[in-house]
Amino acid sequence: MEREKIGVLMGGPSTEREVSLNTGRAILGALREKGYDAVGIDLDPPRFLEQLRENGVTFVFNAIHGKFGEDGALQGALDLLGIPYTGSGVLASALAMDKSISKRLFQAAGIPTPRAEFYTKSDAKRNLPVEIMQKFSLPLVVKAAAQGSSIGVVIVEEESQVQAAVAEAFRYSDCIVVENFIKGTELTVAILGGKPLEVLPIIEIVPRSGRYDYHSKYTKGTTEYIIPARINDNAAERVRQAAVAAFNLLGCRGVARVDIMLDDENNPYVLEVNTVPGMTATSLVPKAAAAAGISFADLCERILLLAKEERISRQP
């Protein structure tokens, strides 16, 4: 890697732009600390190819959350250009980003996930609040299918809130997911690719507001993170198995984070898989890595080297 010029792609036009900038800056600093020749690039899609050429980029560290960076678009462009990059490829990225597709795959594969129904904007011509209330009991969850960072996610506790929740989710996505609300313990599992996979310590998430929303995720002091999670060994093993199954099913590479709810009977439910997890001061993957004795700089280097190993393994 000493001959590579690493472009840390960050920012971009998505709703998660600010989080991505924070992630990218942190990664850029870590790579430079490790001695890598790295440059930060705020993605401007129309000038994407020019940005890479201007900076002499030969290897990309993807730090873009949401649109372009996490949905397979960036991965496809880099594949066409023959430029290697960190993290999952086109298909895994696209599948994980679209919760309506990934949840269908979880269901088909027998991976436990909350029961859900899926609606598109064309369905909004019908009386969706009535349909939803006929199929679900309260509370329920309404979420945009193709967003991260809890953007476009609403937990509905009263029937009168359903219409507004549906409208809010449709603001961010042409497809929405309505699913059962799972009462229990909120967990997340970070997985580092490679052979074998490395499952980092399970994190228990305890937001002081009671809801792990955008504010709770990115505001210091609003959420308590407990590592390892306060669950028994049997529950922890079931959670790890569900996380690894979801990671493998979607074909993830590099690093990914699997969000899981554990109900009061210790049954795990996979909510989603994040293929470009946050790497900010309040982010979960660095916390899990630290609990495993991996510093932030070492974590960034591990992710980079995993991408290098993947490139070598795919060469004819």
XYZ file of N, CA, C and O in Angstrom, residues 70-195:
504
model
N -23.244 4.404 -0.432
C -23.695 3.204 0.273
C -24.696 2.382 -0.525
O -25.134 1.330 -0.073
N -25.057 2.856 -1.713
C -26.110 2.190 -2.483
C -25.608 1.446 -3.702
O -26.392 0.944 -4.505
N -24.302 1.366 -3.877
C -23.729 0.633 -4.993
C -23.297 1.500 -6.157
O -22.557 1.038 -7.039
N -23.731 2.770 -6.193
C -23.405 3.637 -7.328
C -21.905 3.907 -7.400
O -21.272 3.762 -8.460
N -21.315 4.317 -6.293
C -19.880 4.585 -6.258
C -19.088 3.318 -6.563
O -18.106 3.342 -7.326
N -19.526 2.213 -6.005
C -18.827 0.953 -6.210
C -18.814 0.558 -7.688
O -17.786 0.094 -8.216
N -19.943 0.749 -8.365
C -20.015 0.430 -9.778
C -19.091 1.302 -10.615
O -18.408 0.821 -11.529
N -19.059 2.604 -10.281
C -18.190 3.518 -11.020
C -16.721 3.149 -10.831
O -15.944 3.142 -11.793
N -16.347 2.819 -9.593
C -14.951 2.459 -9.329
C -14.584 1.139 -9.990
O -13.448 0.959 -10.460
N -15.522 0.199 -10.031
C -15.267 -1.058 -10.729
C -14.988 -0.801 -12.210
O -14.077 -1.388 -12.809
N -15.771 0.093 -12.821
C -15.564 0.420 -14.234
C -14.193 1.058 -14.458
O -13.544 0.820 -15.478
N -13.759 1.856 -13.502
C -12.479 2.542 -13.620
C -11.301 1.657 -13.225
O -10.150 2.027 -13.440
N -11.599 0.516 -12.616
C -10.536 -0.378 -12.175
C -9.815 0.116 -10.940
O -8.655 -0.240 -10.709
N -10.486 0.944 -10.137
C -9.885 1.487 -8.917
C -10.426 0.717 -7.717
O -11.636 0.692 -7.486
N -9.579 0.059 -6.951
C -10.055 -0.703 -5.790
C -10.545 0.224 -4.677
O -10.143 1.393 -4.600
N -11.393 -0.319 -3.816
C -12.010 0.491 -2.768
C -12.330 -0.367 -1.560
O -12.398 -1.597 -1.642
N -12.524 0.287 -0.438
C -12.850 -0.420 0.792
C -14.330 -0.793 0.824
O -15.170 -0.185 0.169
N -14.626 -1.811 1.627
C -16.015 -2.159 1.900
C -16.652 -3.068 0.877
O -15.982 -3.674 0.034
N -17.972 -3.141 0.960
C -18.751 -4.059 0.132
C -18.811 -3.603 -1.320
O -18.603 -2.425 -1.635
N -19.129 -4.568 -2.195
C -19.238 -4.291 -3.615
C -20.605 -3.765 -4.006
O -21.431 -3.402 -3.162
N -20.857 -3.742 -5.301
C -22.082 -3.154 -5.845
C -23.325 -3.835 -5.294
O -24.222 -3.177 -4.749
N -23.402 -5.142 -5.450
C -24.636 -5.848 -5.094
C -24.915 -5.791 -3.599
O -26.038 -5.465 -3.181
N -23.928 -6.105 -2.783
C -24.134 -6.089 -1.336
C -24.542 -4.701 -0.860
O -25.409 -4.555 0.005
N -23.907 -3.671 -1.415
C -24.224 -2.303 -1.021
C -25.677 -1.964 -1.366
O -26.414 -1.409 -0.540
N -26.082 -2.304 -2.590
C -27.438 -1.990 -3.024
C -28.481 -2.758 -2.208
O -29.512 -2.204 -1.806
N -28.207 -4.019 -1.944
C -29.150 -4.834 -1.178
C -29.305 -4.330 0.249
O -30.417 -4.241 0.784
N -28.189 -4.010 0.880
C -28.243 -3.558 2.268
C -28.896 -2.192 2.385
O -29.609 -1.914 3.357
N -28.677 -1.321 1.407
C -29.226 0.030 1.462
C -30.737 0.033 1.344
O -31.420 0.860 1.965
N -31.270 -0.896 0.558
C -32.723 -0.956 0.347
C -33.333 -1.932 1.343
O -33.301 -3.142 1.157
N -33.910 -1.395 2.417
C -34.453 -2.244 3.480
C -35.615 -3.098 2.992
O -35.864 -4.175 3.540
N -36.335 -2.646 1.985
C -37.447 -3.450 1.489
C -36.943 -4.725 0.813
O -37.601 -5.768 0.858
N -35.769 -4.652 0.202
C -35.180 -5.830 -0.439
C -34.456 -6.698 0.585
O -34.634 -7.928 0.619
N -33.623 -6.086 1.425
C -32.861 -6.876 2.389
C -33.787 -7.620 3.345
O -33.522 -8.785 3.701
N -34.881 -6.991 3.756
C -35.799 -7.674 4.665
C -36.461 -8.872 3.982
O -36.658 -9.920 4.608
N -36.790 -8.734 2.711
C -37.360 -9.876 1.981
C -36.351 -11.024 1.922
O -36.716 -12.199 2.035
N -35.082 -10.671 1.728
C -34.038 -11.701 1.695
C -33.872 -12.354 3.059
O -33.713 -13.581 3.153
N -33.905 -11.551 4.134
C -33.819 -12.126 5.477
C -34.963 -13.112 5.705
O -34.763 -14.214 6.225
N -36.154 -12.702 5.321
C -37.324 -13.561 5.505
C -37.168 -14.866 4.733
O -37.433 -15.952 5.263
N -36.730 -14.772 3.487
C -36.599 -15.961 2.642
C -35.531 -16.911 3.177
O -35.647 -18.133 3.031
N -34.483 -16.342 3.799
C -33.376 -17.156 4.301
C -33.603 -17.653 5.727
O -32.767 -18.385 6.263
N -34.703 -17.243 6.328
C -34.978 -17.673 7.692
C -34.213 -16.912 8.754
O -34.108 -17.365 9.899
N -33.676 -15.759 8.384
C -33.000 -14.904 9.365
C -34.072 -14.092 10.087
O -34.868 -13.408 9.436
N -34.129 -14.148 11.405
C -35.214 -13.469 12.118
C -35.171 -11.960 11.915
O -34.124 -11.326 12.064
N -36.300 -11.392 11.554
C -36.432 -9.957 11.326
C -37.884 -9.584 11.605
O -38.777 -10.433 11.462
N -38.176 -8.377 12.053
C -39.563 -8.021 12.360
C -40.479 -8.186 11.145
O -40.089 -7.893 10.008
N -41.697 -8.663 11.392
C -42.686 -8.792 10.313
C -42.924 -7.424 9.689
O -43.013 -6.414 10.386
N -43.008 -7.389 8.356
C -43.092 -6.098 7.676
C -44.003 -6.157 6.458
O -44.245 -7.224 5.879
N -44.489 -4.996 6.074
C -45.198 -4.787 4.815
C -44.487 -3.646 4.094
O -43.869 -2.776 4.722
N -44.590 -3.633 2.761
C -43.863 -2.667 1.953
C -44.836 -1.902 1.064
O -45.739 -2.484 0.461
N -44.631 -0.596 0.958
C -45.530 0.255 0.183
C -44.710 1.224 -0.668
O -43.666 1.729 -0.238
N -45.202 1.492 -1.891
C -44.583 2.479 -2.763
C -45.479 3.709 -2.841
O -46.621 3.693 -2.370
N -44.961 4.761 -3.460
C -45.731 6.001 -3.551
C -47.031 5.810 -4.326
O -48.012 6.510 -4.083
N -47.044 4.875 -5.253
C -48.286 4.615 -5.984
C -49.357 4.021 -5.068
O -50.555 4.203 -5.293
N -48.940 3.334 -4.014
C -49.895 2.783 -3.043
C -50.526 3.875 -2.193
O -51.571 3.658 -1.567
N -49.890 5.050 -2.152
C -50.390 6.135 -1.313
C -51.746 6.658 -1.793
O -52.422 7.397 -1.073
N -52.148 6.262 -3.013
C -53.474 6.656 -3.503
C -54.571 5.973 -2.695
O -55.702 6.446 -2.643
N -54.202 4.838 -2.080
C -55.167 4.142 -1.248
C -55.138 4.737 0.162
O -54.323 5.602 0.472
N -56.006 4.260 1.004
C -56.048 4.739 2.393
C -55.068 3.909 3.218
O -55.465 2.971 3.915
N -53.789 4.261 3.130
C -52.762 3.455 3.774
C -52.898 3.399 5.295
O -52.675 2.338 5.883
N -53.250 4.487 5.972
C -53.384 4.378 7.428
C -54.381 3.311 7.853
O -54.129 2.561 8.806
N -55.487 3.197 7.132
C -56.480 2.167 7.464
C -55.904 0.790 7.194
O -56.026 -0.130 8.021
N -55.246 0.619 6.040
C -54.651 -0.679 5.711
C -53.613 -1.085 6.752
O -53.551 -2.238 7.185
N -52.793 -0.137 7.119
C -51.725 -0.432 8.080
C -52.305 -0.846 9.424
O -51.844 -1.829 10.035
N -53.300 -0.142 9.888
C -53.886 -0.460 11.183
C -54.637 -1.787 11.161
O -54.819 -2.426 12.200
N -55.051 -2.238 9.987
C -55.692 -3.552 9.877
C -54.669 -4.684 9.984
O -55.016 -5.808 10.350
N -53.404 -4.364 9.680
C -52.365 -5.395 9.652
C -51.428 -5.363 10.853
O -50.729 -6.343 11.125
N -51.382 -4.234 11.565
C -50.430 -4.082 12.658
C -51.124 -3.562 13.908
O -52.125 -2.851 13.837
N -50.545 -3.932 15.044
C -50.979 -3.341 16.308
C -49.960 -2.286 16.716
O -48.832 -2.265 16.212
N -50.359 -1.407 17.586
C -49.469 -0.349 18.060
C -48.641 -0.828 19.247
O -49.110 -1.653 20.030
N -47.420 -0.288 19.400
C -46.733 0.614 18.474
C -46.215 -0.127 17.239
O -46.097 -1.350 17.242
N -45.942 0.627 16.202
C -45.379 0.078 14.970
C -44.314 1.041 14.468
O -44.183 2.171 14.955
N -43.530 0.590 13.488
C -42.429 1.398 12.955
C -42.663 1.653 11.475
O -42.984 0.734 10.720
N -42.513 2.914 11.075
C -42.578 3.295 9.666
C -41.221 3.866 9.297
O -40.698 4.745 9.995
N -40.624 3.364 8.229
C -39.295 3.854 7.859
C -39.126 3.952 6.350
O -39.712 3.163 5.583
N -38.343 4.934 5.916
C -37.953 5.028 4.517
C -37.065 3.842 4.186
O -36.199 3.463 4.975
N -37.268 3.258 3.006
C -36.547 2.026 2.677
C -35.081 2.266 2.370
O -34.255 1.372 2.572
N -34.717 3.464 1.911
C -33.350 3.672 1.436
C -32.686 4.856 2.116
O -32.155 5.748 1.463
N -32.707 4.868 3.449
C -32.024 5.910 4.210
C -31.292 5.272 5.371
O -31.580 4.145 5.770
N -30.347 6.005 5.924
C -29.633 5.554 7.100
C -29.705 6.601 8.192
O -30.412 7.604 8.069
N -28.976 6.362 9.285
C -28.908 7.305 10.403
C -30.277 7.623 11.004
O -30.489 8.704 11.546
N -31.207 6.689 10.883
C -32.562 6.851 11.419
C -33.331 7.984 10.757
O -34.355 8.445 11.285
N -32.877 8.449 9.596
C -33.596 9.476 8.848
C -34.827 8.839 8.206
O -34.740 7.795 7.578
N -35.983 9.478 8.374
C -37.214 8.954 7.815
C -37.784 7.777 8.578
O -38.572 7.017 8.035
N -37.394 7.631 9.855
C -37.908 6.554 10.694
C -38.795 7.146 11.787
O -38.394 8.089 12.476
N -39.990 6.598 11.918
C -40.929 7.086 12.923
C -41.507 5.897 13.687
O -41.958 4.923 13.076
N -41.475 5.962 15.005
C -42.147 4.966 15.836
C -43.520 5.519 16.178
O -43.648 6.578 16.793
N -44.550 4.812 15.735
C -45.926 5.277 15.867
C -46.569 4.625 17.090
O -46.613 3.403 17.198
N -47.077 5.448 17.987
C -47.689 4.937 19.210
C -49.185 5.179 19.263
O -49.879 4.581 20.088
N -49.693 6.044 18.384
C -51.118 6.325 18.340
C -51.601 6.266 16.900
O -50.891 6.666 15.975
N -52.823 5.792 16.690
C -53.376 5.650 15.345
C -53.380 6.972 14.594
O -53.165 7.008 13.375
N -53.581 8.055 15.301
C -53.645 9.373 14.661
C -52.301 9.797 14.066
O -52.237 10.744 13.280
N -51.224 9.110 14.421
C -49.882 9.472 13.951
C -49.481 8.739 12.668
O -48.460 9.077 12.064
N -50.282 7.763 12.246
C -49.882 6.919 11.114
C -49.735 7.726 9.830
O -48.740 7.596 9.103
N -50.703 8.568 9.519
C -50.668 9.334 8.275
C -49.416 10.203 8.193
O -48.725 10.239 7.168
N -49.117 10.905 9.274
C -47.934 11.771 9.278
C -46.655 10.953 9.160
O -45.690 11.377 8.498
N -46.619 9.791 9.787
C -45.432 8.934 9.717
C -45.204 8.441 8.295
O -44.059 8.412 7.809
N -46.272 8.057 7.619
C -46.170 7.605 6.235
C -45.663 8.740 5.344
O -44.764 8.554 4.505
N -46.213 9.928 5.528
C -45.792 11.082 4.733
C -44.321 11.411 4.984
O -43.575 11.732 4.054
N -43.889 11.330 6.241
C -42.495 11.606 6.588
C -41.558 10.609 5.916
O -40.520 10.991 5.349
N -41.896 9.331 5.943
C -41.044 8.315 5.324
C -40.974 8.494 3.805
O -39.899 8.342 3.208
N -42.108 8.841 3.188
C -42.125 9.041 1.738
C -41.336 10.281 1.315
O -40.993 10.413 0.138
N -41.037 11.166 2.242
C -40.201 12.328 1.914
C -38.800 11.887 1.491
O -38.132 12.573 0.723
N -38.364 10.757 2.004
C -36.981 10.329 1.811
C -36.825 9.121 0.893
O -35.690 8.777 0.539
N -37.911 8.487 0.524
C -37.791 7.270 -0.268
C -39.092 6.998 -1.018
O -40.172 7.323 -0.531
N -38.962 6.390 -2.200
C -40.155 6.028 -2.973
C -40.827 4.775 -2.436
O -41.934 4.443 -2.829
N -40.120 4.076 -1.556
C -40.673 2.876 -0.933
C -40.513 3.001 0.573
O -39.494 3.510 1.050
N -41.523 2.569 1.318
C -41.427 2.604 2.773
C -41.677 1.202 3.337
O -42.275 0.348 2.684
N -41.186 1.016 4.543
C -41.338 -0.253 5.250
C -42.136 0.014 6.523
O -41.816 0.931 7.281
N -43.160 -0.787 6.734
C -43.908 -0.740 7.985
C -43.680 -2.072 8.683
O -43.879 -3.134 8.071
N -43.225 -2.033 9.925
C -42.900 -3.286 10.588
C -43.312 -3.289 12.054
O -43.576 -2.232 12.650
N -43.377 -4.496 12.598
C -43.674 -4.644 14.024
C -42.616 -3.931 14.863
O -41.425 -3.981 14.546
N -43.060 -3.315 15.922
C -42.141 -2.742 16.896
C -41.727 -3.850 17.860
O -42.569 -4.536 18.425
N -40.420 -4.030 18.000
C -39.898 -5.050 18.912
C -39.466 -4.365 20.209
O -38.544 -3.546 20.207
N -40.124 -4.701 21.279
C -39.752 -4.151 22.579
C -38.646 -5.020 23.167
O -38.759 -6.242 23.219
N -37.577 -4.386 23.579
C -36.483 -5.155 24.157
C -35.204 -4.353 24.200
O -35.217 -3.139 24.409
N -34.085 -5.031 23.965
C -32.763 -4.430 24.076
C -32.209 -4.151 22.692
O -32.179 -5.036 21.833
N -31.762 -2.920 22.482
C -31.206 -2.546 21.189
C -29.714 -2.852 21.179
O -28.965 -2.423 22.063
N -29.282 -3.583 20.154
C -27.902 -4.046 20.061
C -27.340 -3.742 18.680
O -28.090 -3.580 17.719
N -26.025 -3.688 18.603
C -25.392 -3.614 17.292
C -24.139 -4.478 17.306
O -23.450 -4.583 18.333
N -23.855 -5.107 16.159
C -22.730 -6.035 16.034
C -21.874 -5.611 14.847
O -22.346 -5.590 13.711
N -20.634 -5.255 15.118
C -19.692 -4.906 14.059
C -18.926 -6.151 13.634
O -18.490 -6.946 14.467
N -18.781 -6.310 12.320
C -18.089 -7.478 11.774
C -17.000 -7.012 10.825
O -17.232 -6.182 9.942
N -15.807 -7.543 11.025
C -14.700 -7.303 10.110
C -14.570 -8.509 9.192
O -14.508 -9.650 9.652
N -14.539 -8.238 7.895
C -14.438 -9.326 6.929
C -13.082 -10.002 6.984
O -12.256 -9.740 7.853
N -12.838 -10.842 6.027
C -11.616 -11.642 6.042
C -11.952 -13.082 6.345
O -13.120 -13.453 6.512
N -10.946 -13.896 6.376
C -11.148 -15.326 6.643
C -10.278 -15.733 7.821
O -9.056 -15.765 7.709
